[in-house]
XYZ file of C-alpha atoms in Angstrom:
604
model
C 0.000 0.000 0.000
C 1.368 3.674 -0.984
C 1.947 6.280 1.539
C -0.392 9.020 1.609
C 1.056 12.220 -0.732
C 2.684 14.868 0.847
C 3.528 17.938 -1.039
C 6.123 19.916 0.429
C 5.267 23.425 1.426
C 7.805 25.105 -0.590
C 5.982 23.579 -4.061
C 2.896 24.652 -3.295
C 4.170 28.353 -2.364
C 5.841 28.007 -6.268
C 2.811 27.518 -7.380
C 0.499 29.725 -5.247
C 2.980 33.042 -6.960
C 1.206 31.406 -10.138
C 4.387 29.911 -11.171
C 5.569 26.553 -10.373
C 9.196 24.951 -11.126
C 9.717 21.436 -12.708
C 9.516 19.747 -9.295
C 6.263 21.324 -8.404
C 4.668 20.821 -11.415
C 5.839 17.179 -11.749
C 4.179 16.878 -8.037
C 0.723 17.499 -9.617
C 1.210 15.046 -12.387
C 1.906 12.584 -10.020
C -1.530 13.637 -8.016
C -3.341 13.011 -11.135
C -1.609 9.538 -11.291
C -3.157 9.037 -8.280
C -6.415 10.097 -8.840
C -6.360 8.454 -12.590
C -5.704 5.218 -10.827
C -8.262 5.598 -8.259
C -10.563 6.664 -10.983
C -10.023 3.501 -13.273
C -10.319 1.178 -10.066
C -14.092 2.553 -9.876
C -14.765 2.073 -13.348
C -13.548 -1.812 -13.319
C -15.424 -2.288 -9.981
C -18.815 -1.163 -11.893
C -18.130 -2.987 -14.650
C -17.127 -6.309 -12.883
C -19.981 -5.988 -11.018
C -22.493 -4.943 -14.176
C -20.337 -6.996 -17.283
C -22.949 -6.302 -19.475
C -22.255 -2.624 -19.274
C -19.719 -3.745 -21.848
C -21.962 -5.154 -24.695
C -20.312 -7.374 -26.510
C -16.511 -6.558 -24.988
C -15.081 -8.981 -22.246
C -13.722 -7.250 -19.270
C -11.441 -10.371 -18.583
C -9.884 -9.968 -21.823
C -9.573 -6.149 -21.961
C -7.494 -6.545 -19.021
C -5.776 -9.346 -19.387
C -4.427 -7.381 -22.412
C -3.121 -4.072 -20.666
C -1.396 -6.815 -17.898
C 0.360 -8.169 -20.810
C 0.984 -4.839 -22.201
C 1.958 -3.756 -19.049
C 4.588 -6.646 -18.320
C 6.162 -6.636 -21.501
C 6.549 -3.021 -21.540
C 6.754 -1.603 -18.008
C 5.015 1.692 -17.902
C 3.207 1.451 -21.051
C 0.065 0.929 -19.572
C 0.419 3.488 -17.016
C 1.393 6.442 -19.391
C -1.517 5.540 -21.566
C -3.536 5.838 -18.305
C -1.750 9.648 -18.256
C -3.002 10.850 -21.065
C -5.394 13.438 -22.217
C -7.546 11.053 -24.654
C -7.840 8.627 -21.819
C -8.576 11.530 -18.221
C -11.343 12.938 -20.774
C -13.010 9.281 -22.220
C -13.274 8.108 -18.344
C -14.340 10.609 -16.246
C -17.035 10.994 -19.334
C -17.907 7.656 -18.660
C -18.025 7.233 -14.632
C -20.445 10.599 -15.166
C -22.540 8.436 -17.761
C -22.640 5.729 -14.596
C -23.494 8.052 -12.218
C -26.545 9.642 -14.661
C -25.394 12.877 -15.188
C -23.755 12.765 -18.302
C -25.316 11.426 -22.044
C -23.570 10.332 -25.057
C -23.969 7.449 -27.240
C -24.882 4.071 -26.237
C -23.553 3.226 -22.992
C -21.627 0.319 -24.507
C -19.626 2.465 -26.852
C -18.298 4.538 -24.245
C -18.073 1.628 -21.806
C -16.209 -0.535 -24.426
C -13.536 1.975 -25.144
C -11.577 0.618 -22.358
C -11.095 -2.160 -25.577
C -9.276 0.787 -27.598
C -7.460 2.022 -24.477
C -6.499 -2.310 -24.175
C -5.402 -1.988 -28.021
C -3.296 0.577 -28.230
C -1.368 -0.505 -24.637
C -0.990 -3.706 -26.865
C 0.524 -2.273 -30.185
C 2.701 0.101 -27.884
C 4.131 -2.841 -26.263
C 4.550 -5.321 -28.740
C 1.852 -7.689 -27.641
C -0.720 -9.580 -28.796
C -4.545 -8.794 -28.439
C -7.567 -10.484 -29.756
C -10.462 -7.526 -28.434
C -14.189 -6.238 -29.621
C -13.828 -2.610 -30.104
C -16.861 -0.209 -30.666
C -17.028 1.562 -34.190
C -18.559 5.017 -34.426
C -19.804 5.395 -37.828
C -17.209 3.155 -39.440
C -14.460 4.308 -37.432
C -12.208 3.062 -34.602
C -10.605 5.510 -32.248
C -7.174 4.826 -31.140
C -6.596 7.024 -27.909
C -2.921 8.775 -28.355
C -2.946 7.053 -32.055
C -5.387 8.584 -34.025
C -8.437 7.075 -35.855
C -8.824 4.239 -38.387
C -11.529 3.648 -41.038
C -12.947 0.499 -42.304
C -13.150 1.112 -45.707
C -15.799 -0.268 -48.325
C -19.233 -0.720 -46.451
C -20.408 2.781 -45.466
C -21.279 1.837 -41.737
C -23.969 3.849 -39.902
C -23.865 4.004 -36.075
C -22.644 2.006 -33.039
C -21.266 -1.521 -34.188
C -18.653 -3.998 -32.268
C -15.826 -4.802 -34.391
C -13.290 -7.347 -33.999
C -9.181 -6.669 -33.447
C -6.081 -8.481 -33.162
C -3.139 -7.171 -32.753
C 0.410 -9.383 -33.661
C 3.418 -7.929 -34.107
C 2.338 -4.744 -33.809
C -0.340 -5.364 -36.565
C -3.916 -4.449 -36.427
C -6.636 -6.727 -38.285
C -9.956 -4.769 -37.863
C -12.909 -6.919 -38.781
C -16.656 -6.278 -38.806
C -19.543 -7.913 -40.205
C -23.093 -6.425 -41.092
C -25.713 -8.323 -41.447
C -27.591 -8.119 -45.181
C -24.243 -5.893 -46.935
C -21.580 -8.258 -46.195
C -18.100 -7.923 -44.096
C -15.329 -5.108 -44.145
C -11.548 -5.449 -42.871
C -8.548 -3.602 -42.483
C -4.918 -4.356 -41.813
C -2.187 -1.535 -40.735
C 0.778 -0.781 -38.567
C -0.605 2.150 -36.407
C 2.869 2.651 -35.080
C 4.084 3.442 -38.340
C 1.785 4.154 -41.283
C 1.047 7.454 -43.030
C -2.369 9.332 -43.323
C -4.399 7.566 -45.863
C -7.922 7.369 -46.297
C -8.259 4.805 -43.802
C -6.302 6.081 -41.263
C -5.818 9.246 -40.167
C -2.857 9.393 -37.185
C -3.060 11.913 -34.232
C -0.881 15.061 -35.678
C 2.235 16.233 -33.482
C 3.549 19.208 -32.746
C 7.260 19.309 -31.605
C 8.558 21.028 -29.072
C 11.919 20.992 -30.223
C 14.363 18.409 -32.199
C 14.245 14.624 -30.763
C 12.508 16.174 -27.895
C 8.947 16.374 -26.818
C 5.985 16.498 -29.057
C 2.491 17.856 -28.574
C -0.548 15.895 -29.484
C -2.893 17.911 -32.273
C -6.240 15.889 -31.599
C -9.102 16.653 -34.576
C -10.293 12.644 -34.339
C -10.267 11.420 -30.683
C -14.275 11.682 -29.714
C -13.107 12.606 -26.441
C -10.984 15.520 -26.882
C -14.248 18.267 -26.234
C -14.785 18.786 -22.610
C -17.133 16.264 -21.902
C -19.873 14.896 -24.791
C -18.151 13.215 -27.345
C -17.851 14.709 -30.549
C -17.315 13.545 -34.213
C -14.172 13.611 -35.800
C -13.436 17.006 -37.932
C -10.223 16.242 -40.001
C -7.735 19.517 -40.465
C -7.447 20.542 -44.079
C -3.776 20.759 -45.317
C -4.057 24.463 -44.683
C -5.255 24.588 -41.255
C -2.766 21.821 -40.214
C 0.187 23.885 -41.954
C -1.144 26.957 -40.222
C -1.254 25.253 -36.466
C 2.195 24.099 -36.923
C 3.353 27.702 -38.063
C 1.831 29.395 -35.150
C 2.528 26.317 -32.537
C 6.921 26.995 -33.593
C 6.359 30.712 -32.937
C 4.855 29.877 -29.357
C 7.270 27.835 -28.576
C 10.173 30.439 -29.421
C 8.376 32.693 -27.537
C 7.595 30.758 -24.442
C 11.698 29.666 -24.503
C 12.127 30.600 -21.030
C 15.122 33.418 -20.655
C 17.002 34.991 -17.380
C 14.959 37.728 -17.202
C 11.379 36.185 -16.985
C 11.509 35.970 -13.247
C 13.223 38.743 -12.698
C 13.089 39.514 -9.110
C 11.069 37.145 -8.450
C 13.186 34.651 -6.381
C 12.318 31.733 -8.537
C 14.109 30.193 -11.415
C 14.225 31.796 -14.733
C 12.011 28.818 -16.210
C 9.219 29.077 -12.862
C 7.610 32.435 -12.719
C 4.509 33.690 -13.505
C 4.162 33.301 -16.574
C 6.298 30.664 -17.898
C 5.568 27.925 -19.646
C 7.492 24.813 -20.186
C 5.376 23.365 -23.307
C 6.373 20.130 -23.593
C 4.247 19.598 -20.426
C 1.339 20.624 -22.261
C -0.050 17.117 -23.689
C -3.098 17.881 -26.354
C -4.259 20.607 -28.180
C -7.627 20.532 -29.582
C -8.505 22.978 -32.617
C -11.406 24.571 -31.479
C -13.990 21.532 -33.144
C -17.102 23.772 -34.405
C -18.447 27.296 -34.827
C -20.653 29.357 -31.931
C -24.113 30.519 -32.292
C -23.255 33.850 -31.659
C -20.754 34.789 -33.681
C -16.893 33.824 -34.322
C -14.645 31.815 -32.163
C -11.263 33.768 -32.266
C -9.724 34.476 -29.145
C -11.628 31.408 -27.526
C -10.661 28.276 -25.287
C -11.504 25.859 -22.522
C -10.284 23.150 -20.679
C -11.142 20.421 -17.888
C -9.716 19.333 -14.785
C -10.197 15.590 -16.573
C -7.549 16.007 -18.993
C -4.397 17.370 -17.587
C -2.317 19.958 -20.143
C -4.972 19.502 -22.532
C -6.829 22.536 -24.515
C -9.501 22.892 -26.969
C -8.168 26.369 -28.708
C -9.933 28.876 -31.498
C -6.983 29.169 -34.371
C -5.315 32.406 -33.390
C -4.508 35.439 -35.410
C -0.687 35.069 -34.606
C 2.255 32.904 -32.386
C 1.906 35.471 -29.376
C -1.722 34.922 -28.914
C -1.173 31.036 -29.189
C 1.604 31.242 -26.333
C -0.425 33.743 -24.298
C -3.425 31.325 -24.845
C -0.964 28.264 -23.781
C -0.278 29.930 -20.486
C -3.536 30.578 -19.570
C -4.952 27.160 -19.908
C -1.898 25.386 -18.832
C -2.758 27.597 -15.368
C -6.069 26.469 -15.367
C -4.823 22.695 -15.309
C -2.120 23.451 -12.453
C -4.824 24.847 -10.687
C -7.250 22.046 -11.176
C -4.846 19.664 -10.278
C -4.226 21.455 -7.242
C -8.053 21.524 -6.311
C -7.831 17.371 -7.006
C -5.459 17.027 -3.765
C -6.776 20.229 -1.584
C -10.158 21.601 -0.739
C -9.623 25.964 -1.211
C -12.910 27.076 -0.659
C -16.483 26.109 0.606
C -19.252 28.055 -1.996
C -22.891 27.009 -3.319
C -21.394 28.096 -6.847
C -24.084 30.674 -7.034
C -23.189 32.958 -9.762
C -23.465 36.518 -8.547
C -19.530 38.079 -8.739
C -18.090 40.184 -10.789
C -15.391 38.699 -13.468
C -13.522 41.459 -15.239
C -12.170 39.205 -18.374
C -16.581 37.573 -18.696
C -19.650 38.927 -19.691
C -21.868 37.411 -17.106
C -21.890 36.850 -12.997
C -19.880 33.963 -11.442
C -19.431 32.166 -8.990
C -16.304 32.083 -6.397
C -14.648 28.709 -7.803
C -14.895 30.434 -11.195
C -12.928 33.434 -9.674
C -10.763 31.743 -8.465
C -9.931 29.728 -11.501
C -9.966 33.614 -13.415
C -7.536 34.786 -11.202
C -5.099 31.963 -11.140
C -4.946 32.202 -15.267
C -4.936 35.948 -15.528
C -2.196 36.166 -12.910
C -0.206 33.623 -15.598
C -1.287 35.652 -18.534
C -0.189 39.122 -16.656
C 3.202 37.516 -16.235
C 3.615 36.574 -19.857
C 2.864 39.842 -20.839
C 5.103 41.641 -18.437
C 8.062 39.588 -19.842
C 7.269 40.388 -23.720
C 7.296 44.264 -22.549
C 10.437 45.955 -24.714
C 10.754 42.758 -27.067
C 9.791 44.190 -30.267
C 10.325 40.607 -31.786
C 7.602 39.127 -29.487
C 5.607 42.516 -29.212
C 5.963 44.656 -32.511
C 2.995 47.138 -31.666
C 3.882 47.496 -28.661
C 0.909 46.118 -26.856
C 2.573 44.353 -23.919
C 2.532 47.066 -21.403
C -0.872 48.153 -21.693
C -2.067 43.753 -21.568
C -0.129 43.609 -18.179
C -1.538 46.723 -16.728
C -4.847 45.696 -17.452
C -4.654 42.024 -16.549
C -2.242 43.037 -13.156
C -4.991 45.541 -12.534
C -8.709 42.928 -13.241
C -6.666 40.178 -11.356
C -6.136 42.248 -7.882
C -9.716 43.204 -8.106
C -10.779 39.331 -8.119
C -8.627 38.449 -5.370
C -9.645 41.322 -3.234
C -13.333 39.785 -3.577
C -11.844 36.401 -2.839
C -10.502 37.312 0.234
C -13.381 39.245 1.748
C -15.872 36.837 0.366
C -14.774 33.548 0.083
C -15.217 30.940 2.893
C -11.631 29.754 1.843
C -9.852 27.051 3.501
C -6.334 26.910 4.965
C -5.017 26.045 1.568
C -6.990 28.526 0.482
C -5.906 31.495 1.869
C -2.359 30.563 1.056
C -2.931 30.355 -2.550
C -5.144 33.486 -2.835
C -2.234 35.443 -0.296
C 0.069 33.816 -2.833
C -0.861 35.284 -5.877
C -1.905 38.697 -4.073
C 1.828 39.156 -3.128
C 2.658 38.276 -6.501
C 0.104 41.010 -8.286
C 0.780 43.534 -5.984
C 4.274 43.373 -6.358
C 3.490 44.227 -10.001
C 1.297 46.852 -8.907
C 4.676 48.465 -7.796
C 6.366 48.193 -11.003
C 6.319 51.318 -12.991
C 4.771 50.897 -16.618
C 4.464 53.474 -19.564
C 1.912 56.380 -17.877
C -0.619 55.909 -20.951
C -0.488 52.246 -21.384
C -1.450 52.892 -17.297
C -4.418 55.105 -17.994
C -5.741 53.285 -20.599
C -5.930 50.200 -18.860
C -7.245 51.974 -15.536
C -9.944 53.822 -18.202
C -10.889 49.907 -20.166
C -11.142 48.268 -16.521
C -13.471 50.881 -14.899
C -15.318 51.033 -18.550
C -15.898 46.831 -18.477
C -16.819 47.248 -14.446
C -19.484 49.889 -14.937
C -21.286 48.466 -17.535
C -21.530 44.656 -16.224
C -22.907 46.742 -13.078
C -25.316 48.692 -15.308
C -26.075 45.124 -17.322
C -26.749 42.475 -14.387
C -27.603 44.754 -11.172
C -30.377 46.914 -10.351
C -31.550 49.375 -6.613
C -33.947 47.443 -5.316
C -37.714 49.067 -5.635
C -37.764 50.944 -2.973
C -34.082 52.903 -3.019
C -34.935 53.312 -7.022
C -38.126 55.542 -6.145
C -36.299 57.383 -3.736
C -33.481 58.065 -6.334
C -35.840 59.204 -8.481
C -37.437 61.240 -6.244
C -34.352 62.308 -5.317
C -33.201 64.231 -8.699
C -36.685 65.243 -9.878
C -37.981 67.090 -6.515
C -34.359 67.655 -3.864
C -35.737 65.070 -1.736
C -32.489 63.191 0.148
C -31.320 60.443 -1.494
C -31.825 57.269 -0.048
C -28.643 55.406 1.284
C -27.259 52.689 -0.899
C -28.679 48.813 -0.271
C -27.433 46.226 -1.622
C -27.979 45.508 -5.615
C -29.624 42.598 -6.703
C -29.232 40.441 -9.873
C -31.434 41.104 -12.821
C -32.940 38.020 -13.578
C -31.216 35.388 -15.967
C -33.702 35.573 -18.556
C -33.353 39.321 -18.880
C -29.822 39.527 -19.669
C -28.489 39.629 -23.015
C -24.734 38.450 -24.179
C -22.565 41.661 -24.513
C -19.142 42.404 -25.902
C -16.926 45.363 -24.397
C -16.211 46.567 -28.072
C -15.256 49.851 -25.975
C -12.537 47.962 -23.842
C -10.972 46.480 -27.037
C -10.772 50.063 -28.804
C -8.733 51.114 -25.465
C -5.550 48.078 -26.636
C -5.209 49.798 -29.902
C -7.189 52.889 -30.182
C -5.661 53.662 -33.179
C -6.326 50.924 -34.947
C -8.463 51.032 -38.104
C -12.298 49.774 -37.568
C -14.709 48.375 -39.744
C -18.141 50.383 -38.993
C -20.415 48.388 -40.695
C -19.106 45.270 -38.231
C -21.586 44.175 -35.239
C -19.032 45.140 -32.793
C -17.590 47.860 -34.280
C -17.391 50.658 -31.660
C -19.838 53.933 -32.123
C -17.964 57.572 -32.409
C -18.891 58.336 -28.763
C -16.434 55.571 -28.156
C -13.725 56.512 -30.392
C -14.009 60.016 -28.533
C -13.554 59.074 -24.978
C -10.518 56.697 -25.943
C -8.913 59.679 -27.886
C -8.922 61.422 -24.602
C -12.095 64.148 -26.236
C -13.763 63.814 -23.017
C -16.555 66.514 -23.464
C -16.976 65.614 -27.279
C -17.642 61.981 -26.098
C -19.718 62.974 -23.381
C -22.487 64.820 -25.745
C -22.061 62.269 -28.343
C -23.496 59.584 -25.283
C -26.254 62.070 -24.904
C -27.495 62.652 -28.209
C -27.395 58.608 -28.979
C -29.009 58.182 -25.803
C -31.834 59.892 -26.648
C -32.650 57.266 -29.296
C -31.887 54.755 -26.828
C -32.591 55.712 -22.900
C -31.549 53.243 -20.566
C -28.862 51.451 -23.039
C -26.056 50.358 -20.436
C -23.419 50.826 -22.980
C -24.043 54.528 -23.166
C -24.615 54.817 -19.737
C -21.580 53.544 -18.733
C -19.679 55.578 -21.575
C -21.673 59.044 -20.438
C -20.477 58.420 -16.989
C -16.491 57.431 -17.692
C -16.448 60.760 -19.878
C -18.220 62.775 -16.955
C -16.063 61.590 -14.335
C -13.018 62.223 -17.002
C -14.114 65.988 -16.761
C -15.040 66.028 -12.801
C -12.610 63.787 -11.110
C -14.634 64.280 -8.178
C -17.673 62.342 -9.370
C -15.219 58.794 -9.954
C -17.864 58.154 -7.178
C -20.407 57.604 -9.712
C -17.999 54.477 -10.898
C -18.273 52.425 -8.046
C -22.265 52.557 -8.243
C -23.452 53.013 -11.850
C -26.848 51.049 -10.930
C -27.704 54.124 -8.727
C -27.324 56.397 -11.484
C -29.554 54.603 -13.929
C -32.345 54.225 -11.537
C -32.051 57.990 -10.562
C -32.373 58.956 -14.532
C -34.973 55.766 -15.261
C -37.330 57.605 -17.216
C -36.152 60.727 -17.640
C -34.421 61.838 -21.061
C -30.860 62.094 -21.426
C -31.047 66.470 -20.192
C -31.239 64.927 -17.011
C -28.023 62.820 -17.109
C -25.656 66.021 -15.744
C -28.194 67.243 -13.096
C -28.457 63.513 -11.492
C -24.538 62.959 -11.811
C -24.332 66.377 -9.759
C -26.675 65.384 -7.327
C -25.532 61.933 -6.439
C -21.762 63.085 -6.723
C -22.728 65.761 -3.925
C -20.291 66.389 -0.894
C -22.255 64.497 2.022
C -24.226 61.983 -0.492
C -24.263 58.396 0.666
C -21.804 56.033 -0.975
């Protein structure tokens, strides 16, 4: 029997900065060894106990397979248990025994422990005689990539039949009425062809490590499994492009921890990428519009990440970071409890549209503080940052993440662990907060981070009834105002999905825009970014007058206001108060409220 794990404090303080040095991070790896293991002990217990959760595959011989696998090749087994395809594919199926997941049959997803048995086999050199599931035809390979029984166009789930010798596969399957279909191949070995189509890899440098780019595994989405969506030549050439330029990039040099106290290769920020595992090209296209800029990733699948194609190798990297933080920090939350929350979504996120909850926040703030680091090392490095754009991203991020922790701390029920992570990564942010940055990168970011504040405010709360009348009352008759109460959420189903076109002008405001785009920022914006305060401030009126009560010019009246009276930033850290004083009226009201609730002696 193993000995507990004990991590020793000094790791975890490495990572609680945000960073995290080879030791540290290889300490979490081995947690989700651990857990991996404990993981595929459930899901043999369930199916020993239930064998016709299998369908047609036989548990006995699955693992009599990956023991022969295993004993030929020690450690095969085991880093096939490690990887991406195979975290994702079985927590998806202990949620599918546990009801709260759906997919295909349960059999399919049950019976991929046969693929998982297969490829430990062909990795190892042994034999295997296993019934795999097809999908449509085609057999997933985890780590290998996906083969295709040619001939017979197969619809659905069907078993299929492989054996493995000499590191040959023999795929079989027979329909009933249409006839049989076979294939034979080395998976090891052989080239893309129509019938098999190998996982793509991305190195990481010359005979070193190599990064899975999965476009066939059905488990490489979050959680439902998802059809295979082959890369075109182009979009395969173009991810290996951009991938090399990350990489340069994220080639760790003496100054990225500068000051820090950690190794050059372990501050925020950093990124080793060979111990990123799997990315996934972003597999479809949003309702809502277009997918640049976008990514996700699960606690299931360690150094995994589904990732939007990006405009450029510096986007990529930054992108890296920010999800490889997000599985550090997941891994961490596998071996300690931070905090105790009912995951109700009410809290401000500066880099999200909508309310969330403190988990979420916590999750932000560990991958902004990353992404804040890799931006503060590009600053000067024209090669890396040619427009310049560095030291306005790391004010901004430095600037959003402090303002997450600070609610973390006062709000949070966090554990012990807790509170050393979150006082972690506050020492970390505010010793950026310390660093001096170019003034107008500064008041830009101050200017897009009060901008994206007041209008979520304006968008999700609203004064209760009461202290709305006597706001109201307040600027139409003199009448005291009432004192502030606490906001409450406007209802989910009254919230629309919004997109801070104005905080995007503020990273390059003089960046050409298209105006006939959806997003494309109004002149009132353009205005108050160009520092035309006053000119910006009538320009809100007059739309607003078309439009009373829009949040976006609300919020854009009151940052040009406040940029002419300094003294009314007050209006900032209430904007809700302000619309319900002016709900109703016209936009000639707009100055006289701002007056009035900016007052000397007004309540905060």
């Amino acid at each position: 029997m193993r000995a507990p794990m004990r991590m020793p404090g000094r790791w975890f303080d490495e990572l609680a900065t945000g960073g995290g040095s080879v030791e540290a991070v290889g300490f979490l790896a081995q947690g989700e060894r651990s857990r991996r293991l404990l993981l595929i002990g459930e899901l043999l217990s369930r199916l020993e106990e239930r064998p016709t959760l299998l369908g047609p595959a036989d548990l006995g011989a699955i693992w009599e397979t990956v023991e022969q696998a295993e004993e030929r090749r020690p450690g095969c087994a085991e880093e096939l248990l490690l990887s991406p395809e195979v975290g994702s594919w079985l927590a998806h199926t202990l949620r599918r025994l546990h009801g709260i997941s759906v997919g295909p049959p349960l059999w399919v997803d049950t019976g991929h422990l046969a693929a998982v048995a297969l490829v430990a086999a062909l990795r190892s050199g042994a034999d295997a005689d296993l019934v795999v599931p097809a999908r449509e035809g085609a057999i997933p390979l985890p780590t290998l990539g996906l083969a295709r029984l040619p001939g017979i166009p197969l619809l659905g789930f069907q078993p299929v039949h492989a054996r493995v010798r000499e590191g040959e596969l023999l795929l079989t399957a027979t329909v009933p009425g249409t006839g049989a279909a076979a294939l034979t191949l080395r998976p090891l070995t052989a080239a893309q062809s129509a019938v098999w189509w190998p996982t793509h890899r991305l190195p990481v440098r010359q005979g070193g490590p190599e990064v899975a780019l999965d476009d066939t595994d059905p488990y490489r989405d979050l959680d439902r499994p998802i059809p295979p969506r082959r890369l075109a030549s182009r979009e395969l050439a173009t991810w290996q492009r951009l991938f090399a330029e990350a990489v340069t990039l994220l080639d760790p040099g003496p100054a990225s921890a500068a000051g820090s106290g950690a190794p050059p290769d372990s501050g925020p920020g950093t990124l080793r990428p060979g111990e990123i595992g799997r990315i996934v090209p972003w597999p479809g296209r949003l309702p809502g519009g277009p997918v640049e800029g976008l990514s996700a990733s699960t606690a299931d699948a360690f150094g995994s990440m589904v990732v939007a194609e990006p405009p450029n190798g510096a986007a990529l990297a930054e992108t890296m970071v920010h999800e490889f933080q997000h599985s550090k920090l997941g891994a961490l939350l596998h071996l300690f409890a931070m905090l105790d929350d009912d995951r109700t979504e009410e809290h401000y996120a500066p880099w999200r549209p909508d309310p969330r909850h403190l988990p979420g926040l916590l999750h932000g703030a560990y991958a902004f503080v990353g992404v804040a680091g890799f931006w503060r090392d590009r600053i000067g490095d024209r090669a890396a940052d040619p427009l310049d754009l560095a030291p306005f991203r790391f004010a901004l991020r430095r600037i959003q993440t402090r303002t997450v922790l600070r609610t973390l701390a006062t709000r949070a029920s966090l554990t012990g662990p807790g509170r050393r992570l979150v006082a972690g990564l506050t020492r970390t942010v505010d010793g950026w907060l310390r660093e001096p940055v170019d003034g107008r990168a500064v008041a830009r970011a101050r200017a897009a981070a009060a901008g994206h504040r007041a209008e979520w405010r304006l968008r999700h709360l609203r004064c209760v009834d009461e202290e709305r009348a006597g706001l109201a009352a307040a600027v139409r008759s003199g009448t005291p105002l009432p004192p502030p109460r606490q906001p409450r959420l406007v209802p989910a189903a009254e919230r629309t999905h919004w997109r801070d076109v104005r905080g995007a002008l503020y990273l390059r405001p003089d960046a050409a825009t298209d105006p006939a785009a959806d997003t494309a920022p109004g002149q009132a914006d353009v205005l108050l970014v160009h520092g035309e305060a006053a000119s910006a401030r009538e320009a809100y009126r007059e739309q607003g007058a078309a439009t009373p009560g829009d949040p976006h010019l609300l919020a854009g009246w009151l940052l040009a206001h406040t940029a002419l009276h300094p003294g009314h930033r007050r209006l900032l850290a209430r904007p809700e108060r302000f619309a319900a004083a002016v709900e109703g009226e016209g936009p000639e009201a707009w100055e006289r409220a701002a007056h009035r609730l900016a007052s000397p002696g007004s309540p905060v």
